[in-house]
PDB file of C-alpha atoms in Angstrom:
ATOM      1  CA  MET A   1      -0.374   0.042   0.077  1.00  0.00           C
ATOM      2  CA  VAL A   2       2.797   2.260   0.668  1.00  0.00           C
ATOM      3  CA  SER A   3       4.636   1.963  -2.597  1.00  0.00           C
ATOM      4  CA  LEU A   4       1.519   2.392  -4.291  1.00  0.00           C
ATOM      5  CA  ASP A   5       0.922   5.776  -2.407  1.00  0.00           C
ATOM      6  CA  TRP A   6       4.648   6.871  -3.466  1.00  0.00           C
ATOM      7  CA  ASN A   7       4.076   5.885  -6.997  1.00  0.00           C
ATOM      8  CA  TYR A   8       1.055   8.224  -6.969  1.00  0.00           C
ATOM      9  CA  PHE A   9       2.466  10.907  -5.045  1.00  0.00           C
ATOM     10  CA  ILE A  10       5.904  11.187  -6.273  1.00  0.00           C
ATOM     11  CA  PRO A  11       4.789  12.386  -9.716  1.00  0.00           C
ATOM     12  CA  LEU A  12       2.395  14.426  -8.448  1.00  0.00           C
ATOM     13  CA  PHE A  13       4.828  16.437  -6.285  1.00  0.00           C
ATOM     14  CA  ALA A  14       7.266  15.996  -8.934  1.00  0.00           C
ATOM     15  CA  ALA A  15       4.730  17.878 -11.604  1.00  0.00           C
ATOM     16  CA  MET A  16       4.110  20.475  -8.605  1.00  0.00           C
ATOM     17  CA  ALA A  17       7.772  21.089  -8.015  1.00  0.00           C
ATOM     18  CA  VAL A  18       8.342  21.764 -11.815  1.00  0.00           C
ATOM     19  CA  PHE A  19       5.197  24.264 -12.100  1.00  0.00           C
ATOM     20  CA  LEU A  20       6.584  26.189  -9.101  1.00  0.00           C
ATOM     21  CA  ILE A  21      10.147  26.458 -10.455  1.00  0.00           C
ATOM     22  CA  GLY A  22       8.595  27.621 -13.709  1.00  0.00           C
ATOM     23  CA  MET A  23       6.538  30.289 -12.212  1.00  0.00           C
ATOM     24  CA  PHE A  24       9.119  31.359 -10.191  1.00  0.00           C
ATOM     25  CA  ALA A  25      11.592  31.520 -13.344  1.00  0.00           C
ATOM     26  CA  TYR A  26       8.738  33.352 -15.242  1.00  0.00           C
ATOM     27  CA  ASN A  27       8.274  35.845 -12.714  1.00  0.00           C
ATOM     28  CA  ALA A  28      11.962  36.616 -12.401  1.00  0.00           C
ATOM     29  CA  LYS A  29      12.590  36.927 -15.952  1.00  0.00           C
ATOM     30  CA  LYS A  30       9.672  39.218 -16.436  1.00  0.00           C
ATOM     31  CA  LYS A  31      10.790  41.248 -13.646  1.00  0.00           C
ATOM     32  CA  ASP A  32      14.376  41.430 -15.600  1.00  0.00           C
ATOM     33  CA  ASN A  33      12.573  42.749 -18.450  1.00  0.00           C
ATOM     34  CA  GLU A  34      10.880  45.615 -17.072  1.00  0.00           C
TER      35      GLU A  34
END
């Protein structure tokens, strides 16, 4: 059961982390342009 939960949560957490990092990078780039 634990391995099943991890198989579901790890990709979800990874996707969330990539999204947050991308948003942070986008905001930093946007600020740099202004």
